[in-house]
Every structure is written in C-alpha cells, then in structure tokens.
PDB file of C-alpha atoms in Angstrom:
ATOM      1  CA  MET A 291       7.858   0.965  23.549  1.00 84.00           C
ATOM      2  CA  ALA A 292       9.045  -1.603  20.988  1.00 91.00           C
ATOM      3  CA  ARG A 293      12.425  -3.194  21.588  1.00 91.00           C
ATOM      4  CA  LEU A 294      14.939  -5.677  20.210  1.00 93.00           C
ATOM      5  CA  ARG A 295      16.191  -8.353  22.597  1.00 92.00           C
ATOM      6  CA  SER A 296      19.449  -9.917  21.460  1.00 90.00           C
ATOM      7  CA  ARG A 297      19.955 -13.661  21.629  1.00 85.00           C
ATOM      8  CA  GLY A 298      23.267 -15.168  22.629  1.00 71.00           C
ATOM      9  CA  PRO A 299      25.566 -15.132  25.640  1.00 62.00           C
ATOM     10  CA  VAL A 300      24.944 -11.440  26.370  1.00 61.00           C
ATOM     11  CA  ARG A 301      21.192 -10.716  26.571  1.00 70.00           C
ATOM     12  CA  ALA A 302      21.003  -7.002  25.741  1.00 85.00           C
ATOM     13  CA  GLU A 303      17.826  -5.045  24.988  1.00 89.00           C
ATOM     14  CA  HIS A 304      17.588  -2.055  22.670  1.00 90.00           C
ATOM     15  CA  GLU A 305      14.557   0.200  22.989  1.00 91.00           C
ATOM     16  CA  LEU A 306      13.355   1.526  19.643  1.00 92.00           C
ATOM     17  CA  GLU A 307      13.085   5.238  20.336  1.00 88.00           C
ATOM     18  CA  GLY A 308      11.469   7.330  17.615  1.00 86.00           C
ATOM     19  CA  ASP A 309      10.031   6.114  14.323  1.00 90.00           C
ATOM     20  CA  LEU A 310      13.333   5.247  12.602  1.00 92.00           C
ATOM     21  CA  VAL A 311      16.055   2.982  14.008  1.00 94.00           C
ATOM     22  CA  ARG A 312      19.144   2.103  11.959  1.00 94.00           C
ATOM     23  CA  ILE A 313      21.215  -1.031  12.600  1.00 95.00           C
ATOM     24  CA  GLY A 314      24.822  -1.325  11.445  1.00 94.00           C
ATOM     25  CA  ARG A 315      28.530  -1.374  12.230  1.00 93.00           C
ATOM     26  CA  SER A 316      28.926   2.413  12.221  1.00 93.00           C
ATOM     27  CA  ALA A 317      28.626   4.213  15.554  1.00 92.00           C
ATOM     28  CA  GLU A 318      26.200   6.643  13.865  1.00 91.00           C
ATOM     29  CA  ASN A 319      23.475   3.967  13.919  1.00 92.00           C
ATOM     30  CA  GLU A 320      20.933   3.829  16.710  1.00 92.00           C
ATOM     31  CA  ILE A 321      21.928   0.173  17.223  1.00 93.00           C
ATOM     32  CA  SER A 322      25.640  -0.338  16.552  1.00 92.00           C
ATOM     33  CA  ILE A 323      27.087  -3.858  16.159  1.00 91.00           C
ATOM     34  CA  ASP A 324      30.866  -3.964  15.940  1.00 90.00           C
ATOM     35  CA  ASP A 325      31.369  -6.979  13.685  1.00 92.00           C
ATOM     36  CA  VAL A 326      32.930  -7.222  10.215  1.00 93.00           C
ATOM     37  CA  ALA A 327      29.951  -9.300   8.995  1.00 93.00           C
ATOM     38  CA  ILE A 328      27.690  -6.291   9.574  1.00 95.00           C
ATOM     39  CA  SER A 329      27.575  -3.557   6.937  1.00 95.00           C
ATOM     40  CA  ARG A 330      28.218   0.056   7.933  1.00 94.00           C
ATOM     41  CA  VAL A 331      24.491   0.809   7.650  1.00 94.00           C
ATOM     42  CA  HIS A 332      22.944  -2.652   7.426  1.00 95.00           C
ATOM     43  CA  ALA A 333      19.176  -2.369   7.978  1.00 95.00           C
ATOM     44  CA  ARG A 334      16.536  -0.071   9.398  1.00 94.00           C
ATOM     45  CA  LEU A 335      13.335  -0.424  11.383  1.00 95.00           C
ATOM     46  CA  GLU A 336      10.669   2.219  10.857  1.00 93.00           C
ATOM     47  CA  ARG A 337       7.187   2.769  12.226  1.00 90.00           C
ATOM     48  CA  GLU A 338       4.336   4.266  10.249  1.00 85.00           C
ATOM     49  CA  GLY A 339       0.671   4.230  11.175  1.00 78.00           C
ATOM     50  CA  GLY A 340       1.438   2.055  14.186  1.00 81.00           C
ATOM     51  CA  VAL A 341       3.078  -0.657  12.028  1.00 88.00           C
ATOM     52  CA  TRP A 342       6.796  -1.494  12.228  1.00 92.00           C
ATOM     53  CA  ARG A 343       8.665  -2.514   9.058  1.00 93.00           C
ATOM     54  CA  ILE A 344      12.223  -3.705   8.544  1.00 95.00           C
ATOM     55  CA  THR A 345      14.273  -2.935   5.430  1.00 94.00           C
ATOM     56  CA  ASP A 346      17.604  -4.454   4.419  1.00 95.00           C
ATOM     57  CA  LEU A 347      19.748  -1.621   3.060  1.00 94.00           C
ATOM     58  CA  ASP A 348      21.502  -3.730   0.403  1.00 92.00           C
ATOM     59  CA  SER A 349      23.854  -5.121   3.052  1.00 94.00           C
ATOM     60  CA  THR A 350      26.728  -7.476   2.229  1.00 93.00           C
ATOM     61  CA  ASN A 351      25.539 -10.425   4.351  1.00 95.00           C
ATOM     62  CA  GLY A 352      21.809  -9.759   4.302  1.00 95.00           C
ATOM     63  CA  THR A 353      18.996  -9.581   6.837  1.00 96.00           C
ATOM     64  CA  LYS A 354      16.499 -12.331   7.640  1.00 95.00           C
ATOM     65  CA  LEU A 355      13.027 -12.141   9.139  1.00 93.00           C
ATOM     66  CA  GLU A 356      11.784 -15.451  10.557  1.00 90.00           C
ATOM     67  CA  THR A 357      14.666 -17.211   8.678  1.00 91.00           C
ATOM     68  CA  ILE A 358      13.515 -15.722   5.335  1.00 92.00           C
ATOM     69  CA  PRO A 359      16.086 -13.469   3.586  1.00 93.00           C
ATOM     70  CA  LEU A 360      14.777  -9.971   2.910  1.00 93.00           C
ATOM     71  CA  ARG A 361      15.026  -8.419  -0.523  1.00 91.00           C
ATOM     72  CA  PRO A 362      17.130  -5.218  -0.410  1.00 91.00           C
ATOM     73  CA  TRP A 363      15.176  -1.965  -0.128  1.00 91.00           C
ATOM     74  CA  GLN A 364      11.864  -3.846   0.345  1.00 89.00           C
ATOM     75  CA  PRO A 365      10.115  -2.789   3.603  1.00 90.00           C
ATOM     76  CA  THR A 366       8.586  -5.824   5.317  1.00 92.00           C
ATOM     77  CA  PRO A 367       6.107  -5.680   8.222  1.00 92.00           C
ATOM     78  CA  VAL A 368       7.404  -7.034  11.549  1.00 92.00           C
ATOM     79  CA  MET A 369       5.062  -8.626  14.074  1.00 90.00           C
ATOM     80  CA  HIS A 370       5.503  -9.079  17.834  1.00 89.00           C
ATOM     81  CA  GLY A 371       7.786 -12.015  18.607  1.00 89.00           C
ATOM     82  CA  ALA A 372       9.420 -12.092  15.155  1.00 92.00           C
ATOM     83  CA  VAL A 373      13.056 -13.178  14.939  1.00 94.00           C
ATOM     84  CA  ILE A 374      15.402 -10.832  13.057  1.00 95.00           C
ATOM     85  CA  GLU A 375      18.845 -12.024  11.943  1.00 95.00           C
ATOM     86  CA  VAL A 376      21.366  -9.361  10.932  1.00 95.00           C
ATOM     87  CA  GLY A 377      24.390 -10.356   8.866  1.00 91.00           C
ATOM     88  CA  GLU A 378      24.265 -13.964  10.103  1.00 87.00           C
ATOM     89  CA  VAL A 379      25.902 -12.918  13.396  1.00 90.00           C
ATOM     90  CA  ALA A 380      23.315 -10.973  15.393  1.00 92.00           C
ATOM     91  CA  VAL A 381      19.890 -12.427  16.221  1.00 93.00           C
ATOM     92  CA  PHE A 382      17.111 -10.410  17.875  1.00 94.00           C
ATOM     93  CA  ASP A 383      13.568 -10.978  19.087  1.00 93.00           C
ATOM     94  CA  PHE A 384      11.293  -8.091  18.069  1.00 94.00           C
ATOM     95  CA  LEU A 385       9.015  -7.269  20.997  1.00 92.00           C
ATOM     96  CA  LEU A 386       6.160  -4.791  21.276  1.00 89.00           C
ATOM     97  CA  SER A 387       4.964  -3.297  24.537  1.00 84.00           C
ATOM     98  CA  GLU A 388       1.646  -4.427  25.970  1.00 80.00           C
ATOM     99  CA  ALA A 389       0.039  -1.137  24.884  1.00 79.00           C
ATOM    100  CA  GLU A 390       1.319  -1.538  21.318  1.00 78.00           C
ATOM    101  CA  ARG A 391       0.058  -5.129  21.144  1.00 74.00           C
ATOM    102  CA  ALA A 392      -3.348  -3.928  22.330  1.00 68.00           C
ATOM    103  CA  GLY A 393      -3.671  -1.414  19.514  1.00 60.00           C
ATOM    104  CA  GLY A 394      -0.477   0.496  18.970  1.00 49.00           C
ATOM    105  CA  ASP A 395      -0.037   4.205  19.245  1.00 47.00           C
ATOM    106  CA  ALA A 396      -3.659   5.187  19.735  1.00 45.00           C
ATOM    107  CA  ALA A 397      -3.356   8.630  18.156  1.00 44.00           C
ATOM    108  CA  THR A 398      -1.622   7.271  15.069  1.00 46.00           C
ATOM    109  CA  VAL A 399      -4.089   4.416  14.628  1.00 46.00           C
ATOM    110  CA  ARG A 400      -7.089   6.738  15.037  1.00 44.00           C
ATOM    111  CA  GLN A 401      -5.619   9.112  12.481  1.00 48.00           C
ATOM    112  CA  ALA A 402      -5.113   6.249  10.012  1.00 45.00           C
ATOM    113  CA  ALA A 403      -8.640   4.947  10.555  1.00 46.00           C
ATOM    114  CA  ARG A 404     -10.148   8.413   9.940  1.00 49.00           C
ATOM    115  CA  LYS A 405      -8.633   8.684   6.466  1.00 62.00           C
ATOM    116  CA  GLN A 406     -11.314   8.108   3.871  1.00 74.00           C
ATOM    117  CA  VAL A 407     -10.353   6.239   0.694  1.00 82.00           C
ATOM    118  CA  ARG A 408     -12.936   6.100  -2.092  1.00 85.00           C
ATOM    119  CA  LEU A 409     -12.656   2.878  -4.054  1.00 87.00           C
ATOM    120  CA  THR A 410     -14.303   1.823  -7.283  1.00 89.00           C
ATOM    121  CA  PRO A 411     -16.101  -1.565  -7.261  1.00 89.00           C
ATOM    122  CA  THR A 412     -13.191  -3.062  -9.235  1.00 92.00           C
ATOM    123  CA  GLU A 413     -10.595  -1.725  -6.778  1.00 92.00           C
ATOM    124  CA  ARG A 414     -12.603  -3.037  -3.825  1.00 89.00           C
ATOM    125  CA  GLU A 415     -12.919  -6.481  -5.459  1.00 92.00           C
ATOM    126  CA  VAL A 416      -9.172  -6.721  -6.200  1.00 92.00           C
ATOM    127  CA  LEU A 417      -8.352  -5.654  -2.647  1.00 90.00           C
ATOM    128  CA  GLU A 418     -10.676  -8.314  -1.206  1.00 89.00           C
ATOM    129  CA  LEU A 419      -9.296 -10.996  -3.549  1.00 90.00           C
ATOM    130  CA  LEU A 420      -5.806 -10.391  -2.151  1.00 89.00           C
ATOM    131  CA  PHE A 421      -7.128 -11.977   1.074  1.00 86.00           C
ATOM    132  CA  ALA A 422      -8.798 -15.002  -0.577  1.00 84.00           C
ATOM    133  CA  HIS A 423      -6.494 -17.504   1.145  1.00 79.00           C
ATOM    134  CA  TYR A 424      -7.296 -16.000   4.564  1.00 76.00           C
ATOM    135  CA  ASP A 425     -11.043 -16.117   3.910  1.00 72.00           C
ATOM    136  CA  GLU A 426     -10.896 -19.751   2.769  1.00 73.00           C
ATOM    137  CA  GLY A 427      -9.351 -20.806   6.087  1.00 71.00           C
ATOM    138  CA  ARG A 428      -6.095 -22.135   4.669  1.00 70.00           C
ATOM    139  CA  PRO A 429      -3.710 -23.491   7.357  1.00 71.00           C
ATOM    140  CA  ALA A 430      -0.880 -21.174   6.237  1.00 70.00           C
ATOM    141  CA  PRO A 431      -2.612 -18.244   4.550  1.00 75.00           C
ATOM    142  CA  ARG A 432      -0.799 -15.762   2.339  1.00 85.00           C
ATOM    143  CA  LEU A 433      -1.781 -12.936   0.035  1.00 88.00           C
ATOM    144  CA  SER A 434      -2.974 -14.006  -3.403  1.00 89.00           C
ATOM    145  CA  THR A 435      -0.602 -13.660  -6.352  1.00 93.00           C
ATOM    146  CA  LEU A 436      -1.446 -11.379  -9.280  1.00 93.00           C
ATOM    147  CA  GLN A 437      -2.181 -14.441 -11.401  1.00 94.00           C
ATOM    148  CA  GLU A 438      -4.598 -15.846  -8.786  1.00 93.00           C
ATOM    149  CA  VAL A 439      -6.464 -12.525  -8.593  1.00 93.00           C
ATOM    150  CA  ALA A 440      -6.601 -12.337 -12.404  1.00 93.00           C
ATOM    151  CA  GLN A 441      -7.993 -15.884 -12.657  1.00 94.00           C
ATOM    152  CA  ARG A 442     -10.756 -15.146 -10.136  1.00 91.00           C
ATOM    153  CA  ARG A 443     -11.685 -11.968 -12.025  1.00 91.00           C
ATOM    154  CA  PHE A 444     -11.426 -13.640 -15.450  1.00 93.00           C
ATOM    155  CA  THR A 445      -8.972 -10.992 -16.604  1.00 92.00           C
ATOM    156  CA  THR A 446      -5.227 -10.564 -17.251  1.00 94.00           C
ATOM    157  CA  THR A 447      -2.424  -9.946 -14.774  1.00 93.00           C
ATOM    158  CA  ALA A 448      -1.715  -6.677 -16.626  1.00 94.00           C
ATOM    159  CA  ALA A 449      -5.245  -5.492 -15.805  1.00 94.00           C
ATOM    160  CA  VAL A 450      -4.755  -6.433 -12.135  1.00 94.00           C
ATOM    161  CA  LYS A 451      -1.431  -4.540 -12.088  1.00 94.00           C
ATOM    162  CA  MET A 452      -3.190  -1.422 -13.393  1.00 94.00           C
ATOM    163  CA  VAL A 453      -5.790  -1.650 -10.617  1.00 93.00           C
ATOM    164  CA  LEU A 454      -3.028  -2.121  -8.015  1.00 94.00           C
ATOM    165  CA  GLN A 455      -1.182   0.956  -9.308  1.00 93.00           C
ATOM    166  CA  GLY A 456      -4.345   3.004  -8.716  1.00 92.00           C
ATOM    167  CA  LEU A 457      -4.686   1.513  -5.217  1.00 93.00           C
ATOM    168  CA  TYR A 458      -1.051   2.357  -4.396  1.00 91.00           C
ATOM    169  CA  ASP A 459      -1.797   5.974  -5.348  1.00 90.00           C
ATOM    170  CA  LYS A 460      -5.024   6.130  -3.322  1.00 89.00           C
ATOM    171  CA  PHE A 461      -3.284   4.736  -0.226  1.00 86.00           C
ATOM    172  CA  ASP A 462      -0.321   7.140  -0.611  1.00 85.00           C
ATOM    173  CA  LEU A 463       2.277   4.376  -1.026  1.00 87.00           C
ATOM    174  CA  GLN A 464       5.652   5.586  -2.274  1.00 85.00           C
ATOM    175  CA  GLY A 465       8.807   3.878  -3.563  1.00 84.00           C
ATOM    176  CA  GLY A 466       9.497   0.585  -1.784  1.00 84.00           C
ATOM    177  CA  GLU A 467       6.057   0.667  -0.147  1.00 86.00           C
ATOM    178  CA  ARG A 468       4.303  -0.018  -3.464  1.00 90.00           C
ATOM    179  CA  ASN A 469       3.708  -3.737  -2.910  1.00 91.00           C
ATOM    180  CA  LYS A 470       0.762  -5.984  -2.048  1.00 90.00           C
ATOM    181  CA  GLU A 471       1.905  -6.575   1.545  1.00 87.00           C
ATOM    182  CA  THR A 472       2.086  -2.894   2.477  1.00 89.00           C
ATOM    183  CA  LEU A 473      -1.143  -2.182   0.584  1.00 89.00           C
ATOM    184  CA  SER A 474      -2.999  -4.897   2.524  1.00 86.00           C
ATOM    185  CA  LEU A 475      -1.740  -3.563   5.866  1.00 84.00           C
ATOM    186  CA  ARG A 476      -2.646   0.022   4.947  1.00 84.00           C
ATOM    187  CA  ALA A 477      -6.136  -1.067   3.823  1.00 84.00           C
ATOM    188  CA  GLN A 478      -6.718  -2.695   7.207  1.00 80.00           C
ATOM    189  CA  GLN A 479      -5.367   0.351   9.071  1.00 78.00           C
ATOM    190  CA  TYR A 480      -7.811   2.560   7.174  1.00 79.00           C
ATOM    191  CA  ALA A 481     -10.625   0.067   7.938  1.00 77.00           C
ATOM    192  CA  VAL A 482     -11.289  -0.455   4.227  1.00 81.00           C
ATOM    193  CA  THR A 483     -11.138  -4.236   4.764  1.00 78.00           C
ATOM    194  CA  ARG A 484     -11.638  -6.286   7.903  1.00 68.00           C
ATOM    195  CA  THR A 485      -8.592  -7.463   9.830  1.00 64.00           C
ATOM    196  CA  ARG A 486      -7.345 -10.851   8.709  1.00 62.00           C
ATOM    197  CA  TYR A 487      -3.899 -10.984  10.354  1.00 52.00           C
TER     198      TYR A 487
END
C-alpha cells in the first residue's frame, strides 16, 4: 500500500487507503494537518490505472512536488520516492509498496493494458514525438513542447493541438487530465507506446 512518510522531528507514516486521499487542515480530510499555513482542503492524492497523481486544490500556500510548485487543479503524476511539500510546513516522502513498484495493482494494470485504442497514423506520430527527448538519450529528458512537435512534423502548433484534442478523447481524459503528461502516462498504460519512464 502506498504511504506518506513525514519528515521532521516526528516521523509519522500515513497509509493511503482507497483511491482518493485528501490532505488539509480540516478533520474531514484523510490526512489532517493542524497548521494555519495549511488550507482547509489543501491537496489530494488519487490513484487511477495504478498511477498516483497529486493535485493542489488552489490552496493559499501551495503544494510542491520535488521542490517544483504545482499549478492549482492540475493533476501531476507522483513517482516512488518523490518529495511532497504541503503549505511550506509539512514535507512527506511518497513511498510505494514493493508490489506496487513491481507493477502496481495487477488487476487495474491488466484492465488498462486490455483497452484497445485505435490511432490514426498522424495521432501515432504525434504521440511518439512527445517522447523525442527520451529517445534521443538526453541527460534530463522531458516531454516535447507543442512547438517542438510542430517543427518535427513541419506543421503548426494549432494543428498539433487539434491532434492532441482527439487523443485526449480517445484516451478518455477529462477536465484537468487533458494534458500531455497524463496522456503520455495513459498511452504507456494502454501499451500504445513503449515505456520510457
């Protein structure tokens, strides 16, 4: 089971039971932190398809993942060993169980891999170009920007955006999930592309 291990003088661990865990000052949260720097409902961790994501819920003092401030309402994938900072006062290590590190919730992962997504040649090319920096062996790879994909396809960023909108629909991405990062993770879960990270 995934868990958060707090840093600081008191080393407490919080097991993440279920697929949705809220963090905040209110006692209604699954993880309650009684500090004025923490918003009433500050952030949430949620698991889908065997992947955990953290979302800042437009908190007053923000949430950081690996020292990088999160944009409000933007779900961001969390990997084993990542450091989460809540409201500049609470710091946690995000830890997965050995079974989850080996492949996650087997039933969920198998179900995701079984889903068939039919892609056009253009959609497949755009999806692969998102991983260009990984394939080129860059020391600190990242997903390609829309402009980089457009340049490699000799087209406009508007055309790339249209292709991405179709991909978001095909991969059933809703609301805050409609971004390149979530799309790339979902594509790897469904075995549409090979695993790069």
